[in-house]
Amino acid sequence: MDSHDIIILGGGLIGQTMALALDVHGLKSVVIDPVDPAGTLTTEFDGRVTAISSSSWKMFDAIGIGPRMREEACPIRRIEVRDGADGRPLDFETDDMADPLGLMLENRVLRRELWAMIQKAPHVTRKFGVTAETLDRGDHRVTACLSDGTTVTAPLLLVCEGRYSSTRDAVGINVAAWDYASMSIVTALDHAIPHQNIAHQIFYPGGPVALLPMNPGTRSALVWSLPDDHAKAAMKLGDRAFLAEVSRVTADILGDLSFAAPRALYPLHFRHTAKMTEKRLALVGDAGHGIHPIAGQGFNLGLRDVAVMAEVLVDGARLGLDLGDAQLLARYQRWRAGDVMAVTFACDSLVRLFGLPGKAARAVRRFGLDAVQRAKPVKDLFMSEARGESGNLPMMLQGLRV
Amino acid sequence: MSKASTTTTIDAAEAAHFGKLAADWWNPKGSSAMLHKLNPVRLEFIRDAIDGHWSADGSSFRPLTGKTALDVGCGAGLLCEPLARLGAQMTGVDAAPESIAIAATHAAEGGLAIDYRCADVAGMAEQFDLVTSMEVIEHVTDPADFLAALRDRLADGGLMVLSTPNRTPKSRLAMITLGEGLGAIPKGTHDWDKFLTPDEMQDLLRDAGLVAGEMRGIAFSATAGLHLSDDLSLNYIFTATRA
Ligand SMILES: Cc1cc2nc3c(=O)[nH]c(=O)nc-3n(C[C@H](O)[C@H](O)[C@H](O)COP(=O)(O)OP(=O)(O)OC[C@H]3O[C@@H](n4cnc5c(N)ncnc54)[C@H](O)[C@@H]3O)c2cc1C
């Protein structure tokens, strides 16, 4: 029987970042994931990109992968939001001197760097391609029997299984869930007119279209959300017809378009859990909140979970506390709940605000857009920091170790 | 130095009261919920004191490695277990046999080696680098004798950490009228008249040949919960070393 400080179920982007955030502080974890990413680490661009907020990036710096990835990331200097129905723009600019609003990073770069770091991490035990066959959360420890015949124990289990987390469902944490009956088509496009580090979001009743700047300066990621049937139909279009549709919905902002990656389709769901902890267990990342990608916040929210959890556990270990102690889990829950709730519902209400068809709705939306302009929720979402416990920003989101 | 420290200061009725509560001691939602909330706050003070006293690295996980520690009035081991995890070779003593039994079982199941004894500190012979006693001095029959007994257990260059409620109208309201009245603290836990003020404590320490170090308050607010503070009116925690 192998004992660790933490068992991490799920070695996706969040699970791996969690393990590294603990590793740099000397806490021992074992990461268990049925999928072995070694086989899926393609060197070719797969079209997936993620907007990483500046504070999330600081955590990558604290872990040590930030500087290496920075050269490959494309800064967002400005976000332009429009109502697609009449094209009226609303600017959200960043201060020239300050950090960029966010950095666009190809998921494959992030996967590659995390994976390389995980291989070298002295306090991480890797169990990829392995499933947890039984899981027992006892009074003193969590014990997992694994498909490779080994047994691991730790005082705490972190569930980083993504939005369809079966462990979360099995322990009976209630999830408010609905389906937006829409899907996102994700791809990357090369374009004639340079993007000048501007991200565009154009809202239509069927869903938003986002163009996100990438390197080089004539490539952007497309995230186009549409009702299910429209999305499926658009996937079936030939390349030229599809690009013509994109030019139309983006009002030709970027000039002539061509594909830089294949198209991929992602269904959009909403998942919210009021409770992120149970006895000797906590949810981290999408397992605790699956949100609409309308403001590109899902991963950032998960990284904030990671930063807070790392700080709570490192502080706890320095006090000699049992890492599964109810007081530590309560601190994580208190610190995260407000932030997760605010971002989740802001994204959902953006979807609703812009998802209403018809003229009256446009008037409401116009009113809404004025409200948007005043409240700047999109910008706030981008710039939002971990709120909660006396508004304290966790150390790792300041680029520091705990 | 003052009096000898061999007289017992255990109050049998007090010991019996805590013995009855023992079974629920490790339940974070049970009758000891307040103690579980208090524990991280006490530990924060103790950790700082350890780092300061022995110039330990504040980021290490085992600053007490190679040190012996004694917790007097250890109950079910809420403080002994963290100190053992911090690396101490740990001994816990308590007057209630029920508490010691629960403590020993809990530590064994958790894989921690802790020497638990149902004993009176006055009858002990060994000395320890760290001696702690949380919320005990207000329950003993003679605080001066009790402090003398603690002093005798302290090794040369050792560190003592104690905490106790202050005797103020606020502590009476918070701990007895509200705490025990509303059930957050088990009824009959405190006798307000036996509480000591920081000034009285300083005198007692001096008489016992000890010097008090930093004193911090443990305060409560709706937003921050229980926390370390400069307000000593409710409860205070402090270090002491041999004069
Ligand atoms: C179209 C789209 C665009 C997006 N754009 C952005 C963006 O721009 N910015 C942003 O911040 N976010 C964005 N997101 C959200 C982001 O992708 C997710 O928030 C993020 O990937 C979640 O990471 P995760 O590790 O929590 O979950 P996942 O990536 O889902 O990983 C879960 C892992 O757990 C494993 N697993 C599953 N079940 C088990 C089990 N029972 N036991 C063990 N392991 C298990 C899986 O194999 C997987 O490796 C977008 C999402 C979509 C759909």
Tab-separated table of C-alpha atoms in Angstrom, chain A residues 5 25-27 139-141 313-314 317-323 325-327 402, chain B residues 28 36-37 39-40 43-44 47 58-61 81-82 85-86 106 109-111:
chain	number	residue	atom	x	y	z
A	5	ASP	CA	-0.615	13.287	0.687
A	25	HIS	CA	5.552	22.878	-2.373
A	26	GLY	CA	6.703	19.364	-1.589
A	27	LEU	CA	3.297	17.692	-1.207
A	139	ASP	CA	-12.700	8.051	8.832
A	140	HIS	CA	-8.918	8.306	8.571
A	141	ARG	CA	-8.027	8.046	4.903
A	313	LEU	CA	-3.378	22.354	1.715
A	314	VAL	CA	0.115	23.818	2.052
A	317	ALA	CA	0.331	20.827	6.157
A	318	ARG	CA	2.471	23.508	7.801
A	319	LEU	CA	0.096	23.447	10.775
A	320	GLY	CA	0.307	19.664	10.938
A	321	LEU	CA	-3.387	19.274	10.116
A	322	ASP	CA	-4.851	16.127	8.603
A	323	LEU	CA	-5.132	17.165	4.926
A	325	ASP	CA	-9.602	17.895	7.901
A	326	ALA	CA	-13.119	19.311	7.667
A	327	GLN	CA	-11.783	22.793	8.556
A	402	VAL	CA	2.679	29.644	-0.738
B	28	PRO	CA	-16.076	17.910	13.600
B	36	HIS	CA	-12.193	21.828	15.747
B	37	LYS	CA	-12.642	25.417	14.569
B	39	ASN	CA	-7.549	24.162	16.411
B	40	PRO	CA	-6.146	25.793	13.220
B	43	LEU	CA	-1.803	25.913	15.591
B	44	GLU	CA	-1.085	29.079	13.642
B	47	ARG	CA	3.715	27.223	14.497
B	58	GLY	CA	8.464	28.503	8.045
B	59	SER	CA	7.821	26.552	4.866
B	60	SER	CA	8.942	23.163	6.194
B	61	PHE	CA	6.355	20.517	7.019
B	81	GLU	CA	-1.866	14.686	16.298
B	82	PRO	CA	-0.850	17.873	14.430
B	85	ARG	CA	2.693	15.321	12.102
B	86	LEU	CA	5.001	18.307	12.484
B	106	HIS	CA	-7.673	7.485	16.936
B	109	GLU	CA	-5.973	4.128	13.275
B	110	GLY	CA	-4.451	7.231	11.704
B	111	GLY	CA	-0.989	5.676	11.772
